[in-house]
Amino acid sequence: MTNSSNPRVMITGFQPFDQDTINPSWMAVDALPAQIEGANLTKIELPVQWFTTLTVLEQAIEQQQPDILMLVGLAAGRDKISLERVGINLCEASIPDNAGVTLADTPIFPEGPTAYFSTLPYRKMKAALDEAGIPAKYSFTAGAFLCNHVLYGSLHLAATRYPQMKVIFVHVPSIPQMAKEGVPVMELETISKALEICLKTAVTDWKEHH
Ligand code: PCA
């Protein structure tokens, strides 16, 4: 049962993009239990579309007023769970989004600062993942495509309108079904377990501070 001593928790994954027909970020989010440590999860599958995704996310944030927002996306080529520490105020990618739009040199919020640091307890999350034997690392770049877009966008919303909301982005590796020559993979169950561990850590930390 959720009660007032539990945080409101939101977790997002992304739709498939580029040449892929699946995106393990949403599959792993979808596989999570409905509750973690007594807190209900709101799960959202975000579109891979510049700015549209921020509109979808902002509507959900306005409605749910989350205390904890964990954003998840695919980083094909990485072999570990990556806890993203920085979001930058830039849209720039060599591939188009799902509406066919390619952007460069474009700020996300023209009036926003250059960058924000993530605000959920990445150090405790990393320690918990290490403890569980799941390969994990800190990352200081989420790129400048849609994953960085929602990280920076959410941190800007938190800084300007939703001060209770703490945010992190978690990049996950490809899964075996997507196997391409030379691209490292992680089992979907392991990715989902990693997300559950990170959320459990965030909820426990929130309870310690409220
Ligand atoms: N990964 C992309 C966007 C959507 C996703 O899952 C990224 O790393 O920006």
PDB file of C-alpha atoms and ligand atoms in Angstrom:
ATOM      1  CA  MET A   1       0.000   0.000   0.000  1.00  0.00           C
ATOM      2  CA  THR A   2       1.292   3.413  -0.911  1.00  0.00           C
ATOM      3  CA  ASN A   3       1.024   6.052   1.784  1.00  0.00           C
ATOM      4  CA  SER A   4       2.275   9.568   2.272  1.00  0.00           C
ATOM      5  CA  SER A   5       5.668   8.290   3.434  1.00  0.00           C
ATOM      6  CA  ASN A   6       6.406   6.893  -0.020  1.00  0.00           C
ATOM      7  CA  PRO A   7       7.871   8.961  -2.855  1.00  0.00           C
ATOM      8  CA  ARG A   8       6.123   9.291  -6.211  1.00  0.00           C
ATOM      9  CA  VAL A   9       8.297   7.459  -8.708  1.00  0.00           C
ATOM     10  CA  MET A  10       8.342   7.818 -12.488  1.00  0.00           C
ATOM     11  CA  ILE A  11      10.478   5.767 -14.854  1.00  0.00           C
ATOM     12  CA  THR A  12      10.710   6.116 -18.616  1.00  0.00           C
ATOM     13  CA  GLY A  13      12.099   4.111 -21.535  1.00  0.00           C
ATOM     14  CA  PHE A  14      12.238   4.961 -25.241  1.00  0.00           C
ATOM     15  CA  GLN A  15      10.558   3.704 -28.397  1.00  0.00           C
ATOM     16  CA  PRO A  16      12.820   1.986 -30.967  1.00  0.00           C
ATOM     17  CA  PHE A  17      14.818   4.380 -33.144  1.00  0.00           C
ATOM     18  CA  ASP A  18      17.284   4.487 -36.029  1.00  0.00           C
ATOM     19  CA  GLN A  19      17.272   1.016 -37.683  1.00  0.00           C
ATOM     20  CA  ASP A  20      16.109  -0.952 -34.628  1.00  0.00           C
ATOM     21  CA  THR A  21      12.678  -2.532 -34.164  1.00  0.00           C
ATOM     22  CA  ILE A  22      13.043  -2.934 -30.388  1.00  0.00           C
ATOM     23  CA  ASN A  23      14.481  -0.780 -27.619  1.00  0.00           C
ATOM     24  CA  PRO A  24      15.645  -2.637 -24.496  1.00  0.00           C
ATOM     25  CA  SER A  25      15.249   0.526 -22.419  1.00  0.00           C
ATOM     26  CA  TRP A  26      11.451   0.330 -22.610  1.00  0.00           C
ATOM     27  CA  MET A  27      11.415  -3.496 -22.485  1.00  0.00           C
ATOM     28  CA  ALA A  28      13.382  -3.425 -19.231  1.00  0.00           C
ATOM     29  CA  VAL A  29      11.163  -0.690 -17.739  1.00  0.00           C
ATOM     30  CA  ASP A  30       8.025  -2.553 -18.811  1.00  0.00           C
ATOM     31  CA  ALA A  31       9.275  -5.702 -17.036  1.00  0.00           C
ATOM     32  CA  LEU A  32       9.659  -3.930 -13.668  1.00  0.00           C
ATOM     33  CA  PRO A  33       7.231  -4.692 -10.838  1.00  0.00           C
ATOM     34  CA  ALA A  34       4.385  -2.203 -10.241  1.00  0.00           C
ATOM     35  CA  GLN A  35       5.785  -1.249  -6.824  1.00  0.00           C
ATOM     36  CA  ILE A  36       9.279  -0.921  -5.379  1.00  0.00           C
ATOM     37  CA  GLU A  37       9.820  -0.610  -1.625  1.00  0.00           C
ATOM     38  CA  GLY A  38       6.164   0.352  -1.240  1.00  0.00           C
ATOM     39  CA  ALA A  39       6.280   3.093  -3.898  1.00  0.00           C
ATOM     40  CA  ASN A  40       4.082   2.823  -7.004  1.00  0.00           C
ATOM     41  CA  LEU A  41       5.885   3.171 -10.340  1.00  0.00           C
ATOM     42  CA  THR A  42       4.532   5.244 -13.205  1.00  0.00           C
ATOM     43  CA  LYS A  43       6.083   3.835 -16.397  1.00  0.00           C
ATOM     44  CA  ILE A  44       6.181   5.830 -19.615  1.00  0.00           C
ATOM     45  CA  GLU A  45       7.420   4.939 -23.104  1.00  0.00           C
ATOM     46  CA  LEU A  46       8.770   8.150 -24.631  1.00  0.00           C
ATOM     47  CA  PRO A  47       8.862   8.981 -28.353  1.00  0.00           C
ATOM     48  CA  VAL A  48      12.260   9.515 -29.963  1.00  0.00           C
ATOM     49  CA  GLN A  49      11.363  12.958 -31.304  1.00  0.00           C
ATOM     50  CA  TRP A  50      13.077  16.217 -30.520  1.00  0.00           C
ATOM     51  CA  PHE A  51      10.971  18.460 -28.227  1.00  0.00           C
ATOM     52  CA  THR A  52       7.827  16.306 -28.677  1.00  0.00           C
ATOM     53  CA  THR A  53       9.303  13.936 -26.111  1.00  0.00           C
ATOM     54  CA  LEU A  54       9.701  16.835 -23.665  1.00  0.00           C
ATOM     55  CA  THR A  55       6.053  17.800 -24.115  1.00  0.00           C
ATOM     56  CA  VAL A  56       4.980  14.218 -23.351  1.00  0.00           C
ATOM     57  CA  LEU A  57       7.307  14.068 -20.355  1.00  0.00           C
ATOM     58  CA  GLU A  58       6.305  17.460 -19.002  1.00  0.00           C
ATOM     59  CA  GLN A  59       2.594  16.571 -19.158  1.00  0.00           C
ATOM     60  CA  ALA A  60       3.308  13.405 -17.187  1.00  0.00           C
ATOM     61  CA  ILE A  61       5.413  15.327 -14.654  1.00  0.00           C
ATOM     62  CA  GLU A  62       2.687  17.952 -14.234  1.00  0.00           C
ATOM     63  CA  GLN A  63       0.124  15.210 -13.654  1.00  0.00           C
ATOM     64  CA  GLN A  64       2.154  12.932 -11.370  1.00  0.00           C
ATOM     65  CA  GLN A  65       4.468  15.415  -9.601  1.00  0.00           C
ATOM     66  CA  PRO A  66       7.175  12.758  -9.184  1.00  0.00           C
ATOM     67  CA  ASP A  67       9.794  12.937  -6.442  1.00  0.00           C
ATOM     68  CA  ILE A  68      12.004  10.467  -8.281  1.00  0.00           C
ATOM     69  CA  LEU A  69      12.409  10.472 -12.076  1.00  0.00           C
ATOM     70  CA  MET A  70      14.613   7.806 -13.609  1.00  0.00           C
ATOM     71  CA  LEU A  71      15.065   8.092 -17.377  1.00  0.00           C
ATOM     72  CA  VAL A  72      16.373   5.079 -19.292  1.00  0.00           C
ATOM     73  CA  GLY A  73      17.735   4.754 -22.830  1.00  0.00           C
ATOM     74  CA  LEU A  74      19.820   2.516 -25.056  1.00  0.00           C
ATOM     75  CA  ALA A  75      23.515   3.188 -25.611  1.00  0.00           C
ATOM     76  CA  ALA A  76      24.497   0.599 -28.219  1.00  0.00           C
ATOM     77  CA  GLY A  77      28.219  -0.088 -27.957  1.00  0.00           C
ATOM     78  CA  ARG A  78      28.490   0.379 -24.192  1.00  0.00           C
ATOM     79  CA  ASP A  79      29.078  -2.800 -22.207  1.00  0.00           C
ATOM     80  CA  LYS A  80      27.996  -1.546 -18.774  1.00  0.00           C
ATOM     81  CA  ILE A  81      25.025   0.133 -17.114  1.00  0.00           C
ATOM     82  CA  SER A  82      25.984   3.836 -17.339  1.00  0.00           C
ATOM     83  CA  LEU A  83      24.827   6.265 -14.667  1.00  0.00           C
ATOM     84  CA  GLU A  84      24.771   9.590 -16.490  1.00  0.00           C
ATOM     85  CA  ARG A  85      26.055  12.436 -14.328  1.00  0.00           C
ATOM     86  CA  VAL A  86      25.651  15.388 -16.743  1.00  0.00           C
ATOM     87  CA  GLY A  87      23.021  16.764 -19.151  1.00  0.00           C
ATOM     88  CA  ILE A  88      24.028  19.486 -21.652  1.00  0.00           C
ATOM     89  CA  ASN A  89      21.979  22.204 -23.348  1.00  0.00           C
ATOM     90  CA  LEU A  90      22.466  20.929 -26.888  1.00  0.00           C
ATOM     91  CA  CYS A  91      20.647  19.018 -29.629  1.00  0.00           C
ATOM     92  CA  GLU A  92      23.133  17.525 -32.054  1.00  0.00           C
ATOM     93  CA  ALA A  93      23.198  14.097 -33.685  1.00  0.00           C
ATOM     94  CA  SER A  94      24.305  12.456 -36.904  1.00  0.00           C
ATOM     95  CA  ILE A  95      21.092  10.384 -37.090  1.00  0.00           C
ATOM     96  CA  PRO A  96      17.534  11.751 -37.520  1.00  0.00           C
ATOM     97  CA  ASP A  97      14.863  11.357 -34.854  1.00  0.00           C
ATOM     98  CA  ASN A  98      11.767   9.227 -35.587  1.00  0.00           C
ATOM     99  CA  ALA A  99      10.122  12.164 -37.402  1.00  0.00           C
ATOM    100  CA  GLY A 100      13.122  12.413 -39.745  1.00  0.00           C
ATOM    101  CA  VAL A 101      14.520  15.577 -38.149  1.00  0.00           C
ATOM    102  CA  THR A 102      18.288  16.037 -37.783  1.00  0.00           C
ATOM    103  CA  LEU A 103      19.470  18.826 -35.478  1.00  0.00           C
ATOM    104  CA  ALA A 104      22.815  20.459 -34.743  1.00  0.00           C
ATOM    105  CA  ASP A 105      23.930  23.481 -32.703  1.00  0.00           C
ATOM    106  CA  THR A 106      20.432  23.800 -31.226  1.00  0.00           C
ATOM    107  CA  PRO A 107      19.873  24.606 -27.546  1.00  0.00           C
ATOM    108  CA  ILE A 108      17.152  22.676 -25.683  1.00  0.00           C
ATOM    109  CA  PHE A 109      16.149  25.664 -23.551  1.00  0.00           C
ATOM    110  CA  PRO A 110      17.748  28.826 -25.008  1.00  0.00           C
ATOM    111  CA  GLU A 111      17.528  30.553 -21.627  1.00  0.00           C
ATOM    112  CA  GLY A 112      18.925  27.548 -19.721  1.00  0.00           C
ATOM    113  CA  PRO A 113      22.442  27.065 -18.366  1.00  0.00           C
ATOM    114  CA  THR A 114      25.061  25.083 -20.302  1.00  0.00           C
ATOM    115  CA  ALA A 115      24.681  21.949 -18.184  1.00  0.00           C
ATOM    116  CA  TYR A 116      23.112  20.345 -15.140  1.00  0.00           C
ATOM    117  CA  PHE A 117      24.365  17.556 -12.920  1.00  0.00           C
ATOM    118  CA  SER A 118      22.104  14.572 -12.146  1.00  0.00           C
ATOM    119  CA  THR A 119      20.465  14.749  -8.736  1.00  0.00           C
ATOM    120  CA  LEU A 120      19.580  11.165  -7.743  1.00  0.00           C
ATOM    121  CA  PRO A 121      22.087   9.274  -5.535  1.00  0.00           C
ATOM    122  CA  TYR A 122      24.361   7.845  -8.248  1.00  0.00           C
ATOM    123  CA  ARG A 123      27.072   6.911  -5.765  1.00  0.00           C
ATOM    124  CA  LYS A 124      24.732   4.704  -3.740  1.00  0.00           C
ATOM    125  CA  MET A 125      23.273   3.268  -6.968  1.00  0.00           C
ATOM    126  CA  LYS A 126      26.731   2.372  -8.269  1.00  0.00           C
ATOM    127  CA  ALA A 127      27.624   0.723  -4.933  1.00  0.00           C
ATOM    128  CA  ALA A 128      24.389  -1.329  -5.018  1.00  0.00           C
ATOM    129  CA  LEU A 129      25.026  -2.438  -8.616  1.00  0.00           C
ATOM    130  CA  ASP A 130      28.625  -3.367  -7.723  1.00  0.00           C
ATOM    131  CA  GLU A 131      27.325  -5.355  -4.775  1.00  0.00           C
ATOM    132  CA  ALA A 132      24.898  -7.250  -7.069  1.00  0.00           C
ATOM    133  CA  GLY A 133      27.731  -8.000  -9.503  1.00  0.00           C
ATOM    134  CA  ILE A 134      26.137  -6.033 -12.368  1.00  0.00           C
ATOM    135  CA  PRO A 135      28.714  -4.174 -14.520  1.00  0.00           C
ATOM    136  CA  ALA A 136      28.147  -0.434 -13.996  1.00  0.00           C
ATOM    137  CA  LYS A 137      30.021   2.831 -14.375  1.00  0.00           C
ATOM    138  CA  TYR A 138      29.605   6.585 -14.182  1.00  0.00           C
ATOM    139  CA  SER A 139      29.377   8.433 -17.471  1.00  0.00           C
ATOM    140  CA  PHE A 140      29.976  12.128 -18.034  1.00  0.00           C
ATOM    141  CA  THR A 141      28.303  12.298 -21.419  1.00  0.00           C
ATOM    142  CA  ALA A 142      24.860  11.095 -22.441  1.00  0.00           C
ATOM    143  CA  GLY A 143      25.643  12.328 -25.966  1.00  0.00           C
ATOM    144  CA  ALA A 144      23.518  15.105 -27.510  1.00  0.00           C
ATOM    145  CA  PHE A 145      20.660  13.034 -28.970  1.00  0.00           C
ATOM    146  CA  LEU A 146      17.312  12.261 -27.312  1.00  0.00           C
ATOM    147  CA  CYS A 147      18.732  10.696 -24.141  1.00  0.00           C
ATOM    148  CA  ASN A 148      20.648  13.832 -23.242  1.00  0.00           C
ATOM    149  CA  HIS A 149      17.597  15.812 -24.415  1.00  0.00           C
ATOM    150  CA  VAL A 150      15.296  14.307 -21.754  1.00  0.00           C
ATOM    151  CA  LEU A 151      18.009  14.381 -19.079  1.00  0.00           C
ATOM    152  CA  TYR A 152      18.779  18.070 -19.567  1.00  0.00           C
ATOM    153  CA  GLY A 153      15.094  18.876 -20.132  1.00  0.00           C
ATOM    154  CA  SER A 154      14.019  17.154 -16.900  1.00  0.00           C
ATOM    155  CA  LEU A 155      16.793  18.748 -14.864  1.00  0.00           C
ATOM    156  CA  HIS A 156      15.791  22.141 -16.243  1.00  0.00           C
ATOM    157  CA  LEU A 157      12.146  21.499 -15.327  1.00  0.00           C
ATOM    158  CA  ALA A 158      13.256  20.434 -11.842  1.00  0.00           C
ATOM    159  CA  ALA A 159      15.402  23.558 -11.467  1.00  0.00           C
ATOM    160  CA  THR A 160      12.677  25.928 -12.626  1.00  0.00           C
ATOM    161  CA  ARG A 161       9.325  24.368 -11.657  1.00  0.00           C
ATOM    162  CA  TYR A 162       9.510  21.046  -9.809  1.00  0.00           C
ATOM    163  CA  PRO A 163      12.059  21.485  -6.989  1.00  0.00           C
ATOM    164  CA  GLN A 164      11.051  18.202  -5.283  1.00  0.00           C
ATOM    165  CA  MET A 165      11.943  16.151  -8.375  1.00  0.00           C
ATOM    166  CA  LYS A 166      15.295  14.338  -8.404  1.00  0.00           C
ATOM    167  CA  VAL A 167      16.519  13.018 -11.741  1.00  0.00           C
ATOM    168  CA  ILE A 168      19.027  10.613 -13.249  1.00  0.00           C
ATOM    169  CA  PHE A 169      19.518   9.036 -16.664  1.00  0.00           C
ATOM    170  CA  VAL A 170      20.586   5.397 -16.998  1.00  0.00           C
ATOM    171  CA  HIS A 171      22.015   4.207 -20.306  1.00  0.00           C
ATOM    172  CA  VAL A 172      21.759   0.457 -20.919  1.00  0.00           C
ATOM    173  CA  PRO A 173      23.607  -1.824 -23.378  1.00  0.00           C
ATOM    174  CA  SER A 174      22.102  -3.696 -26.343  1.00  0.00           C
ATOM    175  CA  ILE A 175      20.473  -7.080 -25.674  1.00  0.00           C
ATOM    176  CA  PRO A 176      21.335 -10.404 -27.379  1.00  0.00           C
ATOM    177  CA  GLN A 177      18.298 -10.249 -29.767  1.00  0.00           C
ATOM    178  CA  MET A 178      19.850  -7.139 -31.331  1.00  0.00           C
ATOM    179  CA  ALA A 179      23.296  -8.685 -31.650  1.00  0.00           C
ATOM    180  CA  LYS A 180      25.465  -6.976 -34.204  1.00  0.00           C
ATOM    181  CA  GLU A 181      29.073  -7.855 -34.879  1.00  0.00           C
ATOM    182  CA  GLY A 182      31.285  -6.358 -32.179  1.00  0.00           C
ATOM    183  CA  VAL A 183      28.456  -4.733 -30.177  1.00  0.00           C
ATOM    184  CA  PRO A 184      28.514  -5.813 -26.518  1.00  0.00           C
ATOM    185  CA  VAL A 185      25.245  -7.093 -25.013  1.00  0.00           C
ATOM    186  CA  MET A 186      23.645  -7.597 -21.620  1.00  0.00           C
ATOM    187  CA  GLU A 187      20.670  -9.882 -20.878  1.00  0.00           C
ATOM    188  CA  LEU A 188      17.349  -8.047 -20.615  1.00  0.00           C
ATOM    189  CA  GLU A 189      16.726  -9.647 -17.181  1.00  0.00           C
ATOM    190  CA  THR A 190      20.034  -8.223 -15.933  1.00  0.00           C
ATOM    191  CA  ILE A 191      19.164  -4.762 -17.240  1.00  0.00           C
ATOM    192  CA  SER A 192      15.753  -4.888 -15.571  1.00  0.00           C
ATOM    193  CA  LYS A 193      17.341  -6.089 -12.322  1.00  0.00           C
ATOM    194  CA  ALA A 194      19.801  -3.186 -12.518  1.00  0.00           C
ATOM    195  CA  LEU A 195      16.964  -0.681 -12.919  1.00  0.00           C
ATOM    196  CA  GLU A 196      15.121  -2.238  -9.989  1.00  0.00           C
ATOM    197  CA  ILE A 197      18.253  -1.943  -7.835  1.00  0.00           C
ATOM    198  CA  CYS A 198      18.710   1.714  -8.816  1.00  0.00           C
ATOM    199  CA  LEU A 199      15.067   2.534  -8.030  1.00  0.00           C
ATOM    200  CA  LYS A 200      15.208   0.651  -4.731  1.00  0.00           C
ATOM    201  CA  THR A 201      18.288   2.677  -3.818  1.00  0.00           C
ATOM    202  CA  ALA A 202      16.606   5.958  -4.779  1.00  0.00           C
ATOM    203  CA  VAL A 203      13.433   5.160  -2.815  1.00  0.00           C
ATOM    204  CA  THR A 204      15.399   4.088   0.268  1.00  0.00           C
ATOM    205  CA  ASP A 205      17.519   7.233   0.067  1.00  0.00           C
ATOM    206  CA  TRP A 206      14.394   9.396  -0.300  1.00  0.00           C
ATOM    207  CA  LYS A 207      12.859   7.786   2.798  1.00  0.00           C
ATOM    208  CA  GLU A 208      16.037   8.489   4.769  1.00  0.00           C
ATOM    209  CA  HIS A 209      15.667  12.181   3.957  1.00  0.00           C
ATOM    210  CA  HIS A 210      11.890  12.618   4.503  1.00  0.00           C
TER     211      HIS A 210
HETATM  212  N1  PCA B   1      18.874   6.040 -26.961  1.00  0.00           N
HETATM  213  C1  PCA B   1      19.120   7.261 -27.668  1.00  0.00           C
HETATM  214  C2  PCA B   1      17.783   7.932 -27.769  1.00  0.00           C
HETATM  215  C3  PCA B   1      16.775   6.881 -27.470  1.00  0.00           C
HETATM  216  C4  PCA B   1      17.543   5.774 -26.865  1.00  0.00           C
HETATM  217  O1  PCA B   1      17.068   4.763 -26.340  1.00  0.00           O
HETATM  218  C5  PCA B   1      20.216   8.110 -27.038  1.00  0.00           C
HETATM  219  O2  PCA B   1      21.151   7.537 -26.442  1.00  0.00           O
HETATM  220  O3  PCA B   1      20.188   9.347 -27.141  1.00  0.00           O
END
